[in-house]
Short mmCIF file of C-alpha atoms in Angstrom, two decimals:
data_model
loop_
_atom_site.label_atom_id
_atom_site.label_comp_id
_atom_site.label_asym_id
_atom_site.label_seq_id
_atom_site.Cartn_x
_atom_site.Cartn_y
_atom_site.Cartn_z
CA UNK A 1 19.27 13.96 -12.86
CA UNK A 2 20.37 12.24 -9.71
CA UNK A 3 17.44 10.24 -8.08
CA UNK A 4 17.56 12.29 -4.93
CA UNK A 5 17.86 15.69 -6.70
CA UNK A 6 14.59 17.22 -7.58
CA UNK A 7 15.99 20.29 -9.14
CA UNK A 8 14.93 22.40 -6.22
CA UNK A 9 17.51 20.80 -3.69
CA UNK A 10 18.23 17.50 -2.31
CA UNK A 11 15.42 15.44 -0.56
CA UNK A 12 17.93 14.88 2.34
CA UNK A 13 17.95 18.56 3.33
CA UNK A 14 14.59 18.44 5.32
CA UNK A 15 13.19 19.75 8.59
CA UNK A 16 13.26 17.54 11.49
CA UNK A 17 9.29 17.37 11.12
CA UNK A 18 9.61 15.85 7.69
CA UNK A 19 12.03 13.29 8.98
CA UNK A 20 9.81 12.42 11.97
CA UNK A 21 6.77 11.91 9.58
CA UNK A 22 8.71 10.10 6.96
CA UNK A 23 10.42 7.73 9.78
CA UNK A 24 6.98 6.88 11.06
CA UNK A 25 5.59 6.35 7.51
CA UNK A 26 8.39 3.51 7.12
CA UNK A 27 7.11 1.80 10.27
CA UNK A 28 3.49 2.10 8.97
CA UNK A 29 4.29 0.61 5.70
CA UNK A 30 6.29 -2.01 7.41
CA UNK A 31 3.10 -3.05 9.15
CA UNK A 32 1.67 -4.25 5.66
CA UNK A 33 4.33 -6.92 5.01
CA UNK A 34 5.22 -7.53 8.69
CA UNK A 35 3.20 -10.80 9.08
CA UNK A 36 4.13 -12.28 5.67
CA UNK A 37 7.13 -14.48 6.93
CA UNK A 38 5.32 -15.60 10.10
CA UNK A 39 1.81 -16.52 8.61
CA UNK A 40 2.58 -20.29 8.93
CA UNK A 41 4.02 -19.73 12.42
CA UNK A 42 0.79 -17.83 13.48
CA UNK A 43 -1.24 -20.52 11.88
CA UNK A 44 0.48 -23.13 13.87
CA UNK A 45 0.66 -21.15 17.19
CA UNK A 46 -3.07 -20.44 17.03
CA UNK A 47 -4.11 -23.83 15.71
CA UNK A 48 -5.66 -21.85 12.56
CA UNK A 49 -5.98 -22.74 8.93
CA UNK A 50 -4.31 -20.78 6.23
CA UNK A 51 -7.89 -19.45 5.25
CA UNK A 52 -8.39 -18.23 8.83
CA UNK A 53 -5.00 -16.63 9.13
CA UNK A 54 -5.48 -14.84 5.69
CA UNK A 55 -8.13 -12.73 7.41
CA UNK A 56 -5.44 -10.85 9.09
CA UNK A 57 -5.09 -9.16 5.80
CA UNK A 58 -8.81 -8.98 5.15
CA UNK A 59 -9.91 -7.29 8.11
CA UNK A 60 -6.84 -4.89 8.03
CA UNK A 61 -7.63 -3.78 4.31
CA UNK A 62 -11.33 -3.86 4.67
CA UNK A 63 -11.16 -1.37 7.51
CA UNK A 64 -8.56 0.69 5.73
CA UNK A 65 -11.02 0.96 2.67
CA UNK A 66 -13.87 2.18 4.79
CA UNK A 67 -11.75 4.37 6.56
CA UNK A 68 -10.96 6.36 3.29
CA UNK A 69 -14.28 7.93 3.52
CA UNK A 70 -13.61 9.13 7.09
CA UNK A 71 -9.96 10.11 6.94
CA UNK A 72 -10.47 13.44 4.88
CA UNK A 73 -13.46 14.19 6.98
CA UNK A 74 -11.58 13.97 10.31
CA UNK A 75 -8.17 15.62 9.03
CA UNK A 76 -10.13 18.78 7.64
CA UNK A 77 -11.69 19.25 11.06
CA UNK A 78 -8.86 18.49 13.60
CA UNK A 79 -5.92 19.03 11.50
CA UNK A 80 -3.20 17.16 10.13
CA UNK A 81 -1.01 16.78 13.26
CA UNK A 82 -3.75 15.57 15.30
CA UNK A 83 -4.89 13.05 12.85
CA UNK A 84 -1.40 11.57 12.50
CA UNK A 85 -1.07 11.46 16.29
CA UNK A 86 -4.57 9.64 16.57
CA UNK A 87 -3.68 7.20 13.89
CA UNK A 88 -0.41 6.30 15.56
CA UNK A 89 -1.98 5.86 18.89
CA UNK A 90 -4.39 3.48 17.43
CA UNK A 91 -1.45 1.44 16.03
CA UNK A 92 0.44 1.36 19.19
CA UNK A 93 -2.66 0.04 20.99
CA UNK A 94 -3.91 -2.45 18.42
CA UNK A 95 -0.29 -3.74 17.47
CA UNK A 96 0.52 -4.39 21.01
CA UNK A 97 -3.01 -6.07 21.50
CA UNK A 98 -2.26 -8.27 18.58
CA UNK A 99 0.75 -9.67 20.38
CA UNK A 100 -1.38 -10.78 23.25
CA UNK A 101 -3.98 -12.57 21.27
CA UNK A 102 -5.17 -16.02 22.54
CA UNK A 103 -7.03 -17.02 19.28
CA UNK A 104 -7.05 -16.08 15.57
CA UNK A 105 -10.45 -14.34 15.94
CA UNK A 106 -8.95 -11.90 18.38
CA UNK A 107 -5.90 -11.39 16.28
CA UNK A 108 -8.11 -10.53 13.22
CA UNK A 109 -10.04 -8.17 15.14
CA UNK A 110 -6.98 -6.28 16.59
CA UNK A 111 -5.54 -6.22 12.96
CA UNK A 112 -8.84 -4.37 12.10
CA UNK A 113 -8.34 -1.70 14.60
CA UNK A 114 -4.63 -1.54 13.42
CA UNK A 115 -5.95 -0.86 9.94
CA UNK A 116 -8.17 2.08 11.06
CA UNK A 117 -5.03 3.81 12.75
CA UNK A 118 -2.85 3.04 9.81
CA UNK A 119 -5.36 4.48 7.45
CA UNK A 120 -5.57 7.62 9.38
CA UNK A 121 -1.92 8.16 9.45
CA UNK A 122 -0.87 7.16 5.99
CA UNK A 123 -3.82 8.96 4.47
CA UNK A 124 -2.44 12.12 6.10
CA UNK A 125 1.17 11.70 6.00
CA UNK A 126 2.10 12.88 2.59
CA UNK A 127 -0.11 16.12 2.79
CA UNK A 128 1.81 16.94 5.98
CA UNK A 129 5.14 15.99 4.42
CA UNK A 130 4.36 18.27 1.30
CA UNK A 131 3.34 21.07 3.62
CA UNK A 132 6.48 20.93 5.74
CA UNK A 133 9.05 19.83 3.18
CA UNK A 134 11.81 21.84 1.72
CA UNK A 135 12.40 21.65 -2.25
CA UNK A 136 8.70 21.60 -3.11
CA UNK A 137 6.25 18.91 -3.56
CA UNK A 138 8.39 16.79 -6.07
CA UNK A 139 11.11 16.39 -3.20
CA UNK A 140 8.36 15.46 -0.69
CA UNK A 141 6.60 12.96 -2.81
CA UNK A 142 10.02 11.39 -3.69
CA UNK A 143 10.93 11.18 0.00
CA UNK A 144 7.47 9.56 0.75
CA UNK A 145 7.87 6.91 -2.09
CA UNK A 146 11.21 6.12 -0.52
CA UNK A 147 9.52 5.68 2.83
CA UNK A 148 7.00 3.44 1.25
CA UNK A 149 9.56 1.30 -0.40
CA UNK A 150 11.79 1.03 2.49
CA UNK A 151 8.94 0.08 4.81
CA UNK A 152 7.65 -2.57 2.28
CA UNK A 153 11.22 -4.13 2.15
CA UNK A 154 12.02 -3.92 5.87
CA UNK A 155 8.60 -5.22 7.09
CA UNK A 156 9.14 -8.91 6.23
CA UNK A 157 12.70 -8.72 7.38
CA UNK A 158 11.64 -7.49 10.83
CA UNK A 159 8.89 -10.02 10.96
CA UNK A 160 11.46 -12.89 10.20
CA UNK A 161 13.84 -11.55 12.77
CA UNK A 162 11.60 -11.24 15.65
CA UNK A 163 9.16 -13.95 14.54
CA UNK A 164 11.74 -16.56 14.58
CA UNK A 165 11.69 -16.54 18.35
CA UNK A 166 7.77 -16.11 18.54
CA UNK A 167 5.24 -14.97 16.27
CA UNK A 168 4.03 -12.43 18.86
CA UNK A 169 7.28 -10.50 19.09
CA UNK A 170 6.88 -8.56 15.52
CA UNK A 171 3.74 -7.17 16.87
CA UNK A 172 5.27 -5.81 19.98
CA UNK A 173 8.07 -4.52 18.05
CA UNK A 174 5.94 -2.56 15.72
CA UNK A 175 4.14 -1.04 18.69
CA UNK A 176 7.22 -0.03 20.16
CA UNK A 177 8.54 1.56 16.84
CA UNK A 178 5.10 3.43 16.49
CA UNK A 179 5.35 4.76 19.88
CA UNK A 180 8.76 6.32 19.09
CA UNK A 181 7.16 7.77 15.96
CA UNK A 182 4.50 9.15 18.12
CA UNK A 183 6.87 10.82 20.28
CA UNK A 184 8.99 12.41 17.50
CA UNK A 185 6.02 13.72 15.62
CA UNK A 186 4.52 15.24 18.92
CA UNK A 187 8.07 16.78 19.53
CA UNK A 188 8.89 18.05 16.00
CA UNK A 189 5.72 18.50 14.09
CA UNK A 190 3.69 21.78 14.45
CA UNK A 191 0.00 21.89 13.37
CA UNK A 192 -0.44 22.19 9.78
CA UNK A 193 -2.82 24.78 8.08
CA UNK A 194 -6.44 23.34 7.53
CA UNK A 195 -8.14 23.23 4.19
CA UNK A 196 -10.30 26.18 3.43
CA UNK A 197 -13.20 23.85 2.80
CA UNK A 198 -14.00 20.85 5.04
CA UNK A 199 -14.43 17.27 3.30
CA UNK A 200 -17.82 15.61 3.63
CA UNK A 201 -18.14 11.87 3.88
CA UNK A 202 -19.56 11.55 0.52
CA UNK A 203 -17.02 13.75 -1.40
CA UNK A 204 -14.71 10.79 -2.31
CA UNK A 205 -17.69 8.87 -3.65
CA UNK A 206 -18.79 11.95 -5.76
CA UNK A 207 -15.38 12.17 -7.23
CA UNK A 208 -15.82 8.64 -8.67
CA UNK A 209 -18.35 10.21 -10.93
CA UNK A 210 -15.38 11.35 -13.07
CA UNK A 211 -14.98 8.69 -15.80
CA UNK A 212 -11.04 8.90 -15.61
CA UNK A 213 -10.78 8.59 -11.98
CA UNK A 214 -13.42 5.82 -11.90
CA UNK A 215 -11.63 3.85 -14.59
CA UNK A 216 -8.23 4.27 -12.64
CA UNK A 217 -9.89 2.92 -9.47
CA UNK A 218 -11.50 -0.11 -11.28
CA UNK A 219 -8.26 -0.98 -13.02
CA UNK A 220 -6.34 -0.66 -9.78
CA UNK A 221 -9.06 -2.88 -8.08
CA UNK A 222 -8.10 -5.71 -10.43
CA UNK A 223 -4.46 -5.11 -10.00
CA UNK A 224 -4.76 -4.91 -6.21
CA UNK A 225 -6.36 -8.54 -6.29
CA UNK A 226 -3.19 -9.66 -8.00
CA UNK A 227 -0.93 -7.87 -5.66
CA UNK A 228 -2.21 -9.22 -2.44
CA UNK A 229 -2.59 -12.75 -3.69
CA UNK A 230 1.15 -12.61 -3.98
CA UNK A 231 1.62 -10.90 -0.74
CA UNK A 232 -0.82 -12.81 1.40
CA UNK A 233 -1.03 -16.33 -0.15
CA UNK A 234 2.58 -17.02 -1.56
CA UNK A 235 4.08 -17.60 1.98
CA UNK A 236 2.11 -20.74 2.33
CA UNK A 237 3.17 -21.88 -1.26
CA UNK A 238 6.68 -21.27 -0.44
CA UNK A 239 6.44 -23.24 2.89
CA UNK A 240 9.74 -21.81 4.20
CA UNK A 241 11.36 -20.82 7.49
CA UNK A 242 10.48 -17.25 8.75
CA UNK A 243 14.19 -16.34 7.93
CA UNK A 244 14.05 -17.57 4.36
CA UNK A 245 10.58 -16.36 3.60
CA UNK A 246 11.68 -12.96 5.06
CA UNK A 247 14.62 -12.86 2.86
CA UNK A 248 12.51 -13.48 -0.12
CA UNK A 249 10.05 -10.67 0.77
CA UNK A 250 13.00 -8.27 1.56
CA UNK A 251 14.34 -8.82 -1.88
CA UNK A 252 10.91 -8.18 -3.22
CA UNK A 253 10.49 -5.11 -1.31
CA UNK A 254 14.03 -3.93 -2.44
CA UNK A 255 12.88 -4.23 -6.15
CA UNK A 256 9.47 -2.53 -5.37
CA UNK A 257 11.42 0.32 -3.83
CA UNK A 258 13.85 0.76 -6.56
CA UNK A 259 11.41 0.39 -9.44
CA UNK A 260 8.91 2.77 -7.71
CA UNK A 261 11.19 5.43 -7.17
CA UNK A 262 13.84 5.41 -9.80
CA UNK A 263 12.93 2.93 -12.74
CA UNK A 264 9.18 3.93 -13.18
CA UNK A 265 9.64 7.62 -13.86
CA UNK A 266 12.08 6.96 -16.49
CA UNK A 267 10.04 4.28 -18.26
CA UNK A 268 7.14 6.72 -17.98
CA UNK A 269 9.20 9.52 -19.66
CA UNK A 270 10.24 7.38 -22.59
CA UNK A 271 7.18 5.38 -23.22
CA UNK A 272 4.29 7.17 -21.61
CA UNK A 273 2.40 6.23 -18.49
CA UNK A 274 -0.43 4.24 -20.13
CA UNK A 275 1.76 1.97 -22.32
CA UNK A 276 4.15 1.53 -19.20
CA UNK A 277 1.10 0.48 -16.86
CA UNK A 278 -0.47 -1.85 -19.51
CA UNK A 279 2.66 -3.55 -20.25
CA UNK A 280 3.68 -3.97 -16.83
CA UNK A 281 0.24 -5.51 -15.83
CA UNK A 282 0.54 -8.21 -18.70
CA UNK A 283 3.98 -8.97 -17.35
CA UNK A 284 2.78 -9.34 -13.77
CA UNK A 285 0.08 -11.55 -15.24
CA UNK A 286 2.88 -13.94 -16.94
CA UNK A 287 4.91 -13.71 -13.67
CA UNK A 288 2.09 -14.71 -11.34
CA UNK A 289 1.24 -17.71 -13.81
CA UNK A 290 4.80 -19.11 -13.76
CA UNK A 291 4.93 -18.66 -9.88
CA UNK A 292 1.73 -20.60 -9.28
CA UNK A 293 2.65 -23.19 -11.87
CA UNK A 294 6.28 -23.56 -11.76
CA UNK A 295 8.52 -25.39 -9.36
CA UNK A 296 9.62 -24.13 -5.85
CA UNK A 297 12.75 -22.09 -7.53
CA UNK A 298 10.44 -20.56 -9.97
CA UNK A 299 8.23 -19.49 -7.43
CA UNK A 300 11.03 -17.93 -5.38
CA UNK A 301 12.33 -16.16 -8.35
CA UNK A 302 8.77 -14.81 -9.39
CA UNK A 303 7.99 -13.68 -5.93
CA UNK A 304 10.94 -11.43 -6.10
CA UNK A 305 10.57 -10.28 -9.63
CA UNK A 306 6.84 -9.37 -9.05
CA UNK A 307 8.23 -6.63 -6.66
CA UNK A 308 9.61 -4.63 -9.62
CA UNK A 309 6.39 -4.84 -11.59
CA UNK A 310 4.43 -3.75 -8.44
CA UNK A 311 6.69 -0.92 -7.77
CA UNK A 312 6.22 0.30 -11.44
CA UNK A 313 2.55 -0.10 -11.12
CA UNK A 314 2.13 1.54 -7.79
CA UNK A 315 3.98 4.78 -9.04
CA UNK A 316 1.84 5.06 -12.30
CA UNK A 317 -1.46 4.24 -10.57
CA UNK A 318 -0.63 7.08 -7.92
CA UNK A 319 0.07 9.74 -10.72
CA UNK A 320 -3.21 8.76 -12.66
CA UNK A 321 -5.36 8.88 -9.61
CA UNK A 322 -4.18 12.17 -8.51
CA UNK A 323 -3.95 13.85 -11.81
CA UNK A 324 -6.85 12.49 -13.94
CA UNK A 325 -9.64 14.26 -12.44
CA UNK A 326 -10.56 17.83 -11.33
CA UNK A 327 -11.38 16.88 -7.73
CA UNK A 328 -8.85 18.09 -5.06
CA UNK A 329 -6.13 15.56 -4.47
CA UNK A 330 -7.16 14.53 -1.06
CA UNK A 331 -10.64 13.75 -2.23
CA UNK A 332 -9.52 11.96 -5.42
CA UNK A 333 -7.17 9.77 -3.53
CA UNK A 334 -9.70 8.99 -0.87
CA UNK A 335 -12.23 7.79 -3.54
CA UNK A 336 -9.63 5.93 -5.55
CA UNK A 337 -8.49 3.98 -2.45
CA UNK A 338 -11.99 3.40 -1.23
CA UNK A 339 -12.30 1.19 -4.49
CA UNK A 340 -9.05 -0.43 -4.68
CA UNK A 341 -8.44 -1.49 -1.14
CA UNK A 342 -11.52 -3.63 -1.26
CA UNK A 343 -9.49 -5.94 -3.58
CA UNK A 344 -6.60 -5.99 -0.94
CA UNK A 345 -9.28 -7.46 1.47
CA UNK A 346 -10.78 -9.75 -0.99
CA UNK A 347 -7.70 -11.54 -2.30
CA UNK A 348 -6.50 -12.92 1.13
CA UNK A 349 -9.93 -14.19 1.76
CA UNK A 350 -10.54 -15.79 -1.56
CA UNK A 351 -7.17 -17.23 -2.30
CA UNK A 352 -7.07 -20.11 0.39
CA UNK A 353 -10.68 -20.89 -0.38
CA UNK A 354 -10.23 -21.13 -4.26
CA UNK A 355 -7.30 -23.52 -3.45
CA UNK A 356 -9.72 -25.54 -1.18
CA UNK A 357 -12.14 -25.79 -4.11
CA UNK A 358 -9.51 -26.77 -6.69
CA UNK A 359 -5.85 -26.88 -6.21
CA UNK A 360 -2.88 -24.83 -5.18
CA UNK A 361 -2.39 -23.38 -8.75
CA UNK A 362 -5.82 -21.92 -9.44
CA UNK A 363 -5.45 -18.92 -7.09
CA UNK A 364 -2.51 -17.86 -9.10
CA UNK A 365 -4.53 -18.38 -12.29
CA UNK A 366 -7.16 -16.18 -11.05
CA UNK A 367 -4.71 -13.43 -10.01
CA UNK A 368 -2.94 -13.63 -13.43
CA UNK A 369 -6.58 -12.93 -15.00
CA UNK A 370 -7.39 -10.06 -12.65
CA UNK A 371 -4.04 -8.59 -13.74
CA UNK A 372 -5.02 -8.85 -17.40
CA UNK A 373 -8.48 -7.30 -16.50
CA UNK A 374 -6.68 -4.45 -15.08
CA UNK A 375 -4.65 -3.85 -18.47
CA UNK A 376 -7.90 -4.21 -20.46
CA UNK A 377 -9.66 -1.47 -18.48
CA UNK A 378 -6.67 0.66 -19.25
CA UNK A 379 -6.83 -0.15 -22.92
CA UNK A 380 -10.61 0.37 -23.31
CA UNK A 381 -10.66 3.46 -21.21
CA UNK A 382 -7.56 4.96 -22.37
CA UNK A 383 -9.25 8.19 -23.62
CA UNK A 384 -10.85 8.68 -20.33
CA UNK A 385 -7.70 8.22 -18.50
CA UNK A 386 -5.79 10.83 -20.82
CA UNK A 387 -8.37 13.27 -21.98
CA UNK A 388 -8.02 15.72 -18.94
CA UNK A 389 -4.62 14.63 -17.42
CA UNK A 390 -2.36 16.92 -19.31
CA UNK A 391 -4.59 19.85 -18.81
CA UNK A 392 -4.83 19.28 -15.08
CA UNK A 393 -1.33 18.11 -14.30
CA UNK A 394 0.34 21.90 -14.05
CA UNK A 395 -2.31 22.59 -11.41
CA UNK A 396 -2.04 19.54 -9.35
CA UNK A 397 1.95 19.95 -9.55
CA UNK A 398 1.71 22.94 -7.41
CA UNK A 399 -1.26 21.85 -5.19
CA UNK A 400 -0.23 21.50 -1.39
CA UNK A 401 -3.31 19.62 -0.50
CA UNK A 402 -2.05 16.15 -1.28
CA UNK A 403 -4.17 13.18 -0.64
CA UNK A 404 -2.13 9.83 -0.12
CA UNK A 405 -1.93 6.10 0.63
CA UNK A 406 -2.05 6.05 -3.30
CA UNK A 407 0.57 3.20 -3.11
#
């Protein structure tokens, strides 16, 4: 089957509302890796240490994690369209303010506001795309995964191109692009039907009482620590110009997109999800060890290669989180992301400090260990991860209420 053919039609034949939401999703995901190639420039421009600048990720993802308890509560009351527009408006405001920062403390604070806006937008985007897409949920999910991969690939490239002149320009550029996304969604997207039942603030936490979902979240927590050690700490180790660093992470993002959308589903079909996930986590641990302990060329190669393994992991974790429990998809996704995004906040905070306490190699040793711990959770809890998934998958496959930010 062609990668863009879902069996119900091409993902390219979509209403304007779907393309508007998908385009804004690309920019939203660009915001995650946007600062990667300019982290050293930001540190120099604001006279900050690597540890202080890494808080740009910590504040962003800490707020994102906490916001997962709020996004379903908001969208089930005001509707998907208004939630998207609210999230985009917050991103426009706080991305623009980030570019005006006079200190690293201000920038960290503005990134926190940006994280809230991004969480509101991205946690609603897939549900909206599924509701408006032609070709069924399979086409919508594939389109969303493609937007995620494209955004993760282009974020570092945009950061490098604009950041070569000034570290402030990527923030202004993101604000401008998100403003265009706001206008497109306001013009083309009609209000989506609201769920029959309103989501409470505690529903995502209650969903974690299911053993399979809790196991998926814990394993993803360890994996995300590894993922964001690579994303947030590696630019300081590579010590390259914005252009060169942007090229490295662009290649990383391309592999992430290709392996997430095309390769991972084929591996799952042949070997099974849990074997693919366990094997990919172990390979990621080896890759990160070589990245941290090898020479500069090895570090560049392993950074790029990690994108392929991260792409596979993202896809498998998404399917596990949305299919392993009997909770509605939005609720299951919110509970799962509430746990795992805390690791995305922790890794950028601890990696520079581990280096200060030991040496530059130790943060990657710790990251390799967390990847192995993620694989061990999959191994030990494999029965919980598979006991109900097959029974529940057919129901979820046709369910329209899809919760996201699973990648």
